[in-house]
CSV table of C-alpha atoms in Angstrom, one decimal:
chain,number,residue,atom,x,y,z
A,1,UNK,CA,53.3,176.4,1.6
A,2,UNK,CA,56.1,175.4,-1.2
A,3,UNK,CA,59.3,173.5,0.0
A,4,UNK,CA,61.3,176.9,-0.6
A,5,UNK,CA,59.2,178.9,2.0
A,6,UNK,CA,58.9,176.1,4.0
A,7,UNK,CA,63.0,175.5,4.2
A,8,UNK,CA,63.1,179.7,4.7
A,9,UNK,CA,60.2,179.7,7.8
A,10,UNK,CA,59.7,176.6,9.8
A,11,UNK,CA,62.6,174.3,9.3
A,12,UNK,CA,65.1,177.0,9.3
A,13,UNK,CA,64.8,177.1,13.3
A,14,UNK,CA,64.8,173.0,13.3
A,15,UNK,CA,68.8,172.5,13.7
A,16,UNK,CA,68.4,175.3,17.0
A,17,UNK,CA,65.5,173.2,18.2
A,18,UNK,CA,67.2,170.4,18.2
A,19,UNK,CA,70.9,171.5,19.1
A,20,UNK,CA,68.7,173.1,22.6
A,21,UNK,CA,66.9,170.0,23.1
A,22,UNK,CA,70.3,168.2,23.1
A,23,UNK,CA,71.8,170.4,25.0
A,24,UNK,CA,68.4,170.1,27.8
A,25,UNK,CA,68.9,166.4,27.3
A,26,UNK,CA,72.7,166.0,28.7
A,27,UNK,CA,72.4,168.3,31.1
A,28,UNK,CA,69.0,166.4,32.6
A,29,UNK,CA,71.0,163.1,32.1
A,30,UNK,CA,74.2,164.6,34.1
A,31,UNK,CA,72.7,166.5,36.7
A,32,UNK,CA,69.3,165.9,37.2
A,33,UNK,CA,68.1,169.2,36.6
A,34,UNK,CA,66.3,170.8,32.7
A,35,UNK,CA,68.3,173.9,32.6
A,36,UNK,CA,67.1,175.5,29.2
A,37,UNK,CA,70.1,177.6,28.0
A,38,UNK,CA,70.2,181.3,27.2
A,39,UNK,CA,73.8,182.0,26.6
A,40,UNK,CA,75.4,185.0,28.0
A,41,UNK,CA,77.4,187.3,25.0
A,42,UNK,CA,80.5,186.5,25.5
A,43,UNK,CA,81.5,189.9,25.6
A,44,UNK,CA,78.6,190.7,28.1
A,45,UNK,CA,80.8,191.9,31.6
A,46,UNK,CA,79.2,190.7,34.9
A,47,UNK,CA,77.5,193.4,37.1
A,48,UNK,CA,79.8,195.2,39.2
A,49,UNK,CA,77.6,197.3,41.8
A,50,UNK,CA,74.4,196.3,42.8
A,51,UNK,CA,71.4,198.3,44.5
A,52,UNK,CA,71.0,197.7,48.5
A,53,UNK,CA,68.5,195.1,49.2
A,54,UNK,CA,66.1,194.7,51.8
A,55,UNK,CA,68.1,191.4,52.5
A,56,UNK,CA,71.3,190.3,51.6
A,57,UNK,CA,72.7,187.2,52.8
A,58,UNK,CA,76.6,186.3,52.6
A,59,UNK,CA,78.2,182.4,51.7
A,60,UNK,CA,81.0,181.3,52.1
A,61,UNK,CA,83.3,178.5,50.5
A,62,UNK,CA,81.5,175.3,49.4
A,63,UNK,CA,84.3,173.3,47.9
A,64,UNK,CA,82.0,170.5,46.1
A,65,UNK,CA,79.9,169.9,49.2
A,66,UNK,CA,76.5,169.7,47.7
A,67,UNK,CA,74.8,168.8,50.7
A,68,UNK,CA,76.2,171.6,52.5
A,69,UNK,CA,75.9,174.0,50.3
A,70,UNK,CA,71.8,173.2,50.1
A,71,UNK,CA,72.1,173.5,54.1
A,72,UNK,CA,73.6,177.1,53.9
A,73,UNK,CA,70.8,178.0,51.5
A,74,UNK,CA,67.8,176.5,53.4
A,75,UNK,CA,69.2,177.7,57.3
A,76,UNK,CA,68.8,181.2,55.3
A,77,UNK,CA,65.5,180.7,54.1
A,78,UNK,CA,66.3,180.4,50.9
A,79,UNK,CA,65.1,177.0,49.4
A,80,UNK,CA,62.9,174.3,50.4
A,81,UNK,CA,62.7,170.8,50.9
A,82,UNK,CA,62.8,170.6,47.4
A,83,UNK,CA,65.6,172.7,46.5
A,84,UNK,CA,63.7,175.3,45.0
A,85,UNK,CA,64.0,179.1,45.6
A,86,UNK,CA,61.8,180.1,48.4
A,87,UNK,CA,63.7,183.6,49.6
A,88,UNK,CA,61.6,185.8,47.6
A,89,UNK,CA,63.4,189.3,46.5
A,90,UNK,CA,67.0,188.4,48.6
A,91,UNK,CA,70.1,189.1,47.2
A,92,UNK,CA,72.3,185.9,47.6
A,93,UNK,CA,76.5,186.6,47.2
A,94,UNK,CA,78.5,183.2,47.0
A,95,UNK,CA,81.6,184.4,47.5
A,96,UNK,CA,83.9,181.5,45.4
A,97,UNK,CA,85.9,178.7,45.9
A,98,UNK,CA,83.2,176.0,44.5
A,99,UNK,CA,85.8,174.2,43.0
A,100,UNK,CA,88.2,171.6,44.6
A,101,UNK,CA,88.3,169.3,48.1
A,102,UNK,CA,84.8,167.6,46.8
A,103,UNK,CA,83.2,165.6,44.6
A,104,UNK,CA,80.0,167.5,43.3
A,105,UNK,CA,81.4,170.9,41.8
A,106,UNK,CA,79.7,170.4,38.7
A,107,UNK,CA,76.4,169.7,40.8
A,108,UNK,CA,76.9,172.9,42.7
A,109,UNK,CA,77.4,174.8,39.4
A,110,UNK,CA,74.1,173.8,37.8
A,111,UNK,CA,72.5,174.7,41.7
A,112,UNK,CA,73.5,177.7,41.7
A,113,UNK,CA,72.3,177.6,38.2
A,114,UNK,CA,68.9,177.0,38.3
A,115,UNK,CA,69.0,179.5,41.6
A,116,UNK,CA,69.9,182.6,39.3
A,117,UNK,CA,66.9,181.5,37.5
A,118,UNK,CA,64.5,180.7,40.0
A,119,UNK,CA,65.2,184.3,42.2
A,120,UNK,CA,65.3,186.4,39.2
A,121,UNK,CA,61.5,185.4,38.6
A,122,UNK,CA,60.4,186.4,41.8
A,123,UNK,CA,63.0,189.6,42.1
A,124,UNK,CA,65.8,188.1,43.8
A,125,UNK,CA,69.6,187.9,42.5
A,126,UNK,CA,72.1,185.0,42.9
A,127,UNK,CA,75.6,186.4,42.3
A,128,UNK,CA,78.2,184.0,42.2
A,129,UNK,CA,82.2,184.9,42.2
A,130,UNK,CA,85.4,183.6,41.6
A,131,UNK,CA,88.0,182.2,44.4
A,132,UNK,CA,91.2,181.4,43.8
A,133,UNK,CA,90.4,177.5,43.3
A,134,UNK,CA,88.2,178.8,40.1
A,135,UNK,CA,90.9,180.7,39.0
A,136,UNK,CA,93.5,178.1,39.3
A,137,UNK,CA,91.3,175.2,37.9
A,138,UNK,CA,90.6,177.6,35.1
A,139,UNK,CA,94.8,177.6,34.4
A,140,UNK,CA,95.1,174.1,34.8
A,141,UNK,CA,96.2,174.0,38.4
A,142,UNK,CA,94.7,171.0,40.2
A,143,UNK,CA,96.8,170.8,43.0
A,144,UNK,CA,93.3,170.4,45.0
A,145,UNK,CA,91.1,168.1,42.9
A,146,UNK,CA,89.7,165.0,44.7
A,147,UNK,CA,89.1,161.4,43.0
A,148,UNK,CA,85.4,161.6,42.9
A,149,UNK,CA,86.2,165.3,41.8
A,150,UNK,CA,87.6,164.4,38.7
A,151,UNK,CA,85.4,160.8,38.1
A,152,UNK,CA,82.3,163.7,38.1
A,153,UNK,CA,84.0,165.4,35.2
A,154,UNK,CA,84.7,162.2,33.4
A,155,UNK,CA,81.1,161.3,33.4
A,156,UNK,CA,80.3,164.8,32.5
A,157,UNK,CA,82.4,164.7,29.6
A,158,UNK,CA,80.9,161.6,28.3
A,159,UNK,CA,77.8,163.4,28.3
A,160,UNK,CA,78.5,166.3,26.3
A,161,UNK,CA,80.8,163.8,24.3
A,162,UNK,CA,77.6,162.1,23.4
A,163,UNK,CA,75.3,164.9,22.9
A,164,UNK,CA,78.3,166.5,20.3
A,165,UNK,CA,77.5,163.4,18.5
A,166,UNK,CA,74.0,163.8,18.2
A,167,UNK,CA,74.5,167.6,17.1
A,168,UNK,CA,77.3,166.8,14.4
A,169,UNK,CA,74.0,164.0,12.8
A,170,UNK,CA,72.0,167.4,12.4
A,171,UNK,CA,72.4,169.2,8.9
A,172,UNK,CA,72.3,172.7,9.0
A,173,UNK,CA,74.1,173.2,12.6
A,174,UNK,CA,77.9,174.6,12.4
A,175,UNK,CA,80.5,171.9,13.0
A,176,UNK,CA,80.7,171.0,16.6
A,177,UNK,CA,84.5,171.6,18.0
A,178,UNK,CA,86.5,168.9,19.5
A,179,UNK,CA,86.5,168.8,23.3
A,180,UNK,CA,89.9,167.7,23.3
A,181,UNK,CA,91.7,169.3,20.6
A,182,UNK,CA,95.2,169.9,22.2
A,183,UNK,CA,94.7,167.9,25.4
A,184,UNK,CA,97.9,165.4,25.9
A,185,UNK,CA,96.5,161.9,26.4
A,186,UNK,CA,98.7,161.1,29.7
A,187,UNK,CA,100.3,163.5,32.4
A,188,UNK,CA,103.5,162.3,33.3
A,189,UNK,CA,103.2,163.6,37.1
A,190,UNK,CA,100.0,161.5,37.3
A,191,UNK,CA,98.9,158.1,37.9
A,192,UNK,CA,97.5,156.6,34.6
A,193,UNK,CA,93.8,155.8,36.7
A,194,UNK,CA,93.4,159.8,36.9
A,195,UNK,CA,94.5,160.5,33.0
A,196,UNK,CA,90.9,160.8,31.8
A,197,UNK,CA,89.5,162.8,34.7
A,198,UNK,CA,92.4,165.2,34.4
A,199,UNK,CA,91.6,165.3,30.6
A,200,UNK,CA,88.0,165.7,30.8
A,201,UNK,CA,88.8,168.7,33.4
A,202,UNK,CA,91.1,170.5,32.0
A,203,UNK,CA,88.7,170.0,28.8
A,204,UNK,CA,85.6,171.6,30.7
A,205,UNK,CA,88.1,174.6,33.0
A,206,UNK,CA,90.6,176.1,30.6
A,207,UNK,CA,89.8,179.1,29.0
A,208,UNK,CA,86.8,178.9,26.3
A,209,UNK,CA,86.0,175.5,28.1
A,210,UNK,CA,82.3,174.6,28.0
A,211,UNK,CA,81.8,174.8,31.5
A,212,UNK,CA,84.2,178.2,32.3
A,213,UNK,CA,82.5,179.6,29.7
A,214,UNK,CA,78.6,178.6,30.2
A,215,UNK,CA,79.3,179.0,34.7
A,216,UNK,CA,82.8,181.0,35.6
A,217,UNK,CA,82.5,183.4,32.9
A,218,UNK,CA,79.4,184.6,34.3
A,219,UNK,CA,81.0,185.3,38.2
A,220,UNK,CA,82.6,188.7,39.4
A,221,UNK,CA,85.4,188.9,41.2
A,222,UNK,CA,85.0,192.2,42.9
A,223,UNK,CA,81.0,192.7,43.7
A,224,UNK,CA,79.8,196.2,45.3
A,225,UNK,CA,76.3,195.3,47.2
A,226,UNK,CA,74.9,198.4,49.4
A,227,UNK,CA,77.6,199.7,51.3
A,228,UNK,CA,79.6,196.2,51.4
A,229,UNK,CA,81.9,194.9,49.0
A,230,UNK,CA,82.6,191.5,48.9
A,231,UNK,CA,85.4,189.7,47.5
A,232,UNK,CA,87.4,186.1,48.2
A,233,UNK,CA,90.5,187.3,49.8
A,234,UNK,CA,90.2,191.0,49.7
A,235,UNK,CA,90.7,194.1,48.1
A,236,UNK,CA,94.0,196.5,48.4
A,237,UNK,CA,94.0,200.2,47.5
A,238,UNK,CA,95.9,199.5,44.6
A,239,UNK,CA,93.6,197.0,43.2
A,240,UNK,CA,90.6,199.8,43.4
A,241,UNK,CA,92.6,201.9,41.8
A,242,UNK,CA,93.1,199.5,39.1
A,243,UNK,CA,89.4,199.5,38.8
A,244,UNK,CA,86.7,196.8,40.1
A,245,UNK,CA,84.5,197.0,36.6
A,246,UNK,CA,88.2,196.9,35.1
A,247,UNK,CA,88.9,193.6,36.7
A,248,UNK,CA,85.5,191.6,36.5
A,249,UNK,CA,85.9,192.6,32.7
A,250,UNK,CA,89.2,191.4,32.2
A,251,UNK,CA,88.7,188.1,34.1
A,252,UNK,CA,85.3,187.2,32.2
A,253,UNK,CA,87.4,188.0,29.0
A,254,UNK,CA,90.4,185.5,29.6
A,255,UNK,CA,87.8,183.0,30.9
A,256,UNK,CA,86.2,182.8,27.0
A,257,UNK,CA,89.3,183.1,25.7
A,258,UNK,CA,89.6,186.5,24.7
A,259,UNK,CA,92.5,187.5,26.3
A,260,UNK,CA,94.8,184.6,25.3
A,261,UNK,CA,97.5,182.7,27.6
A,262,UNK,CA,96.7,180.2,29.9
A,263,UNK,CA,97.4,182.4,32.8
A,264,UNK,CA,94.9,184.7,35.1
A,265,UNK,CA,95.5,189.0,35.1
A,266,UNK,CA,98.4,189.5,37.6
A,267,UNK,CA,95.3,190.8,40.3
A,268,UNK,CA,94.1,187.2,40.7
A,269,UNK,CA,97.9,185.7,41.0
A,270,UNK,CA,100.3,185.7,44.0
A,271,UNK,CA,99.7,186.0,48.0
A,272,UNK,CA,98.5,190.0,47.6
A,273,UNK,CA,95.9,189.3,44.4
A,274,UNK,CA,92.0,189.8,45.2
A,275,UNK,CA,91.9,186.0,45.3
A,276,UNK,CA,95.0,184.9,47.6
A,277,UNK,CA,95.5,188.0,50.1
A,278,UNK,CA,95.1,187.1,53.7
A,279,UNK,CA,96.0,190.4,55.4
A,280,UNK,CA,92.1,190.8,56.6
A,281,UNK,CA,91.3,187.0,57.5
A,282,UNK,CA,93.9,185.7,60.1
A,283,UNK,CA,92.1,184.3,62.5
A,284,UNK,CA,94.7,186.9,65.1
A,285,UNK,CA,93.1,189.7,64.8
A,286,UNK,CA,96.6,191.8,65.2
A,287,UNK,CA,98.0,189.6,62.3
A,288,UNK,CA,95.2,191.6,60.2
A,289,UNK,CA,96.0,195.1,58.4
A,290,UNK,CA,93.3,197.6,59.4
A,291,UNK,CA,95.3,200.1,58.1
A,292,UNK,CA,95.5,199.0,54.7
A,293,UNK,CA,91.6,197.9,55.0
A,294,UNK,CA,90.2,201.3,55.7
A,295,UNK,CA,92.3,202.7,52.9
A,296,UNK,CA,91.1,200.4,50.7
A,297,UNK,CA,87.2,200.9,51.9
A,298,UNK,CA,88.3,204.7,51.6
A,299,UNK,CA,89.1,204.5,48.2
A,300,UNK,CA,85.1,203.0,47.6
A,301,UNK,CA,82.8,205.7,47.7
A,302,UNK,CA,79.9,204.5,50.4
A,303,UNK,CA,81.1,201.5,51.6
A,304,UNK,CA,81.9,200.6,55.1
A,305,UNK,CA,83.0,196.8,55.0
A,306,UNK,CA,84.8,194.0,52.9
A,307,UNK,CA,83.3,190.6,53.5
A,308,UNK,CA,85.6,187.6,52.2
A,309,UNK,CA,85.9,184.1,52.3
A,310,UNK,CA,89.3,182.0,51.5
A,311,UNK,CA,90.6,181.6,55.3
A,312,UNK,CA,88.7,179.3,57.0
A,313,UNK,CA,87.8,180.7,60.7
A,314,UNK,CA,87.2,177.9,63.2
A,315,UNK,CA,85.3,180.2,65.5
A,316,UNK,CA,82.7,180.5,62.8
A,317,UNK,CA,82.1,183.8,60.9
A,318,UNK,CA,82.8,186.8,62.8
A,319,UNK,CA,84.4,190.5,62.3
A,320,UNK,CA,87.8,192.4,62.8
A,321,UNK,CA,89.0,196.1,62.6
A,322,UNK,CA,85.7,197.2,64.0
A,323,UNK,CA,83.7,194.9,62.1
A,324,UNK,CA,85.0,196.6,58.8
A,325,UNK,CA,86.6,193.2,57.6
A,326,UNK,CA,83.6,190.3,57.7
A,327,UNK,CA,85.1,186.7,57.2
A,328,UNK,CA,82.7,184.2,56.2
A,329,UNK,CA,84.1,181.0,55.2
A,330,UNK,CA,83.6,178.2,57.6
A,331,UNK,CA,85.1,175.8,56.5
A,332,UNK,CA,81.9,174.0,56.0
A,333,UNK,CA,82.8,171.5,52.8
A,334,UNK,CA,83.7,167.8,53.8
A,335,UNK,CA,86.7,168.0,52.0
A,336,UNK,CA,88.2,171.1,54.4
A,337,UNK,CA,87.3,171.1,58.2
A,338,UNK,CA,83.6,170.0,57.8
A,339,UNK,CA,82.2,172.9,60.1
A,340,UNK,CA,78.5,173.7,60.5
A,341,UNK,CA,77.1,175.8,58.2
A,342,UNK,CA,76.6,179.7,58.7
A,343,UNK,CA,75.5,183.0,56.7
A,344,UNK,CA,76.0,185.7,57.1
A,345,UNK,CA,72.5,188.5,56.6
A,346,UNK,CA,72.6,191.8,56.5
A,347,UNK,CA,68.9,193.7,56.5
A,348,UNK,CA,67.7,197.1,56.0
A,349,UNK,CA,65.5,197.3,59.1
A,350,UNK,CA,67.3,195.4,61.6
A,351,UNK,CA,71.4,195.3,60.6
A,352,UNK,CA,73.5,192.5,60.7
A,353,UNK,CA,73.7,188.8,61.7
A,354,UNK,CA,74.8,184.9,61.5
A,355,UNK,CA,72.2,182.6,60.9
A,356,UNK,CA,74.1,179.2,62.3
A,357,UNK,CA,72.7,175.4,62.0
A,358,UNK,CA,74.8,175.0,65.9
A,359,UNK,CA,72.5,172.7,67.9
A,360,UNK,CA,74.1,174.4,70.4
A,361,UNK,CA,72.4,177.4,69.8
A,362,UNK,CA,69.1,175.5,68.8
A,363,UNK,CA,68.8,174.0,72.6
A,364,UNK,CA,69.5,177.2,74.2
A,365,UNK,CA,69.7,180.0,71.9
A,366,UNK,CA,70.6,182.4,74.8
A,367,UNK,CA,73.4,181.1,76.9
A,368,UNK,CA,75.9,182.2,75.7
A,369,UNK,CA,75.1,186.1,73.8
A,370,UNK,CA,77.5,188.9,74.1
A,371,UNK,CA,76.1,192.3,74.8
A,372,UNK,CA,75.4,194.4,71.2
A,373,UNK,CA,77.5,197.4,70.7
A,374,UNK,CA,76.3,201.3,70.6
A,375,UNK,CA,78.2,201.4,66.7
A,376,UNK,CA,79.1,199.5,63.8
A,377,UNK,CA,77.5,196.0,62.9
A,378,UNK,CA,76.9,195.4,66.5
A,379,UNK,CA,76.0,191.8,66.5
A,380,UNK,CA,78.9,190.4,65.2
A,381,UNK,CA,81.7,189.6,67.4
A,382,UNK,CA,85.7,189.9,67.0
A,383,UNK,CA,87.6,186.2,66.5
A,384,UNK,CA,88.7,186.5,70.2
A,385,UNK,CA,85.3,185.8,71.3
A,386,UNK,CA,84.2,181.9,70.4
A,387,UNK,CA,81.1,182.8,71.6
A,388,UNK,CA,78.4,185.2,69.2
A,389,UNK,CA,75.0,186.2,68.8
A,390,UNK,CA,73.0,184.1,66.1
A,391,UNK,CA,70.0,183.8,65.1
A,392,UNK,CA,68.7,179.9,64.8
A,393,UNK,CA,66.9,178.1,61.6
A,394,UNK,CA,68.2,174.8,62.2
């Protein structure tokens, strides 16, 4: 073979090889985990409406609890002692808010990560969405960050820092761009100790960031399963009407920096965006708007509930408005009320329940059960009640 055909077959695909292998190489040394890369178009819009499964379980907010979030998975039946996908052909909705009040977001990120991969082999779906503490990391809002949340970026950033390096010794791979280019190197607001955190994040979040592009780019916002749609705070007539495909577009577009601005779509900003509202997840169940729910659900042709996370419920997860309002966030992260895990499952053959890790429920799983109801989802039961049916996998 002569140098020239050699140079046009072979070594042509050497600067790929390598730029992957780096790229395997810092994310083993960062996270533990080989997570060979097959980037998403960036134009590519996440799925919007998804086929009922047999089994579709429901998670709330994890807020860089790692350990917890690995609990929620496995009390589900859905990964092993080893963390690896063991739930077969389940359809798995995280419903936001990884970001913020912990210390291992980026762990939980390349989780969930290696999930998508892992149940897609075996004809399961991990679908991950944005909260509102995506979207405001994602602007540059870090109201919420913790110490060690910021220190795990930093280390992160060094990383990639030192894999760019490696790619820019490579001939024949385009110029790699600098992580920092326009990041101040202080924040007057801050304390000097958190400058390079805050730099590395706002590196990695802001729009066409390496990690909102290769992780929160790849979320919905608005996710039709079956006849549920899920979503973090909820969904208003108005914002159907805008359009669900319409929205999970235009988010994924201003996350790789399509859309310009530092600032989300008006629908994931203020106290009545898909993100924020609350009018479904008071834990006072007359506080909460059924009106405006079932003319929302009305508005979504064969759907019958809107499961959310956002508002932590201390009673666990449980329904209102004739369980057409589901609200699943338990506050289970360290960094918020650190409450037992729960999920929620919903099956074809046998309806709805809350899979709990409560001892309470381990040591006497029937003490305390509430007669089902003739209609509806039947085994869940309206925030008034502490007490709920469950099924145990401790």
């Amino acid at each position: 073979m002569s140098t020239r055909e050699n140079h046009n077959g072979i070594c042509k695909n050497v600067p790929n090889l390598i730029s992957s292998f780096v790229d395997a190489f810092v994310d083993y040394s960062f996270s533990g985990i080989f997570s060979p890369h097959h980037p998403t178009p960036l134009n590519d819009t996440p799925q919007t409406r998804f086929e009922k499964p047999d089994r579709l379980v429901a998670i709330g907010d994890l807020h860089g609890d790692l350990e917890k979030s690995k609990e929620a998975f496995r009390i589900a039946g859905l990964i092993d002692s080893s963390d690896r996908w063991t739930g077969g052909s389940t359809v798995v909705v995280q419903v936001g808010d990884v970001l913020d009040r912990g210390g291992d977001e980026l762990k939980i990120l390349f989780f969930l990560e290696r999930l998508k991969r892992e149940a897609e082999r075996e004809g399961g779906k991990v679908v991950t969405m944005n909260g509102n503490h995506e979207i405001m990391n994602v602007e540059g809002d870090f109201r919420f960050v913790t110490k060690e949340g910021l220190e795990e970026f930093r280390v992160w950033s060094d990383w990639y820092s030192l894999g760019n390096k490696m790619k820019s010794l490579c001939h024949g791979l385009d110029k790699v761009k600098d992580l920092y280019e326009g990041i101040p190197m202080s924040f007057p607001r801050a304390r000097e100790e958190c400058f390079e955190g805050m730099r590395a994040r706002i590196a990695a979040l802001r729009p066409e960031g390496p990690i909102a592009k290769r992780f929160l780019s790849k979320n919905q916002t608005v996710a039709v399963v079956g006849d549920s749609v899920f979503v973090h705070g909820g969904l208003l007539a108005e914002h159907v009407e805008y359009g669900l495909e319409r929205m999970n577009e235009e988010v994924t577009s201003w996350i790789n920096g399509f859309r310009g601005g530092r600032y989300a779509p008006g629908y994931c900003r203020g106290g009545n965006s898909v993100v924020w509202l609350r009018k479904f997840s008071d834990e006072r169940p007359h506080r909460c708007d059924c009106a405006a729910l079932e003319h929302a659900l009305s508005t979504i042709p064969g759907v019958k509930r809107m499961i959310m996370g956002h508002t932590i419920q201390e009673a666990g997860i449980n329904g209102v408005c004739g369980d057409k309002a589901i609200r699943i966030d338990v506050g289970m992260s360290k960094g918020c009320s650190d409450g037992l895990p729960e999920v929620l499952e919903i099956r074809k053959d046998s309806g709805v329940r809350i899979v709990t890790s409560n001892p309470l429920y381990k040591e006497n799983p029937n003490s305390q059960l509430v007669p089902e109801s003739k209609t509806g989802l039947g085994l869940l039961v309206p925030v008034e009640h502490v007490t709920k049916q469950v099924e145990v996998k401790a």
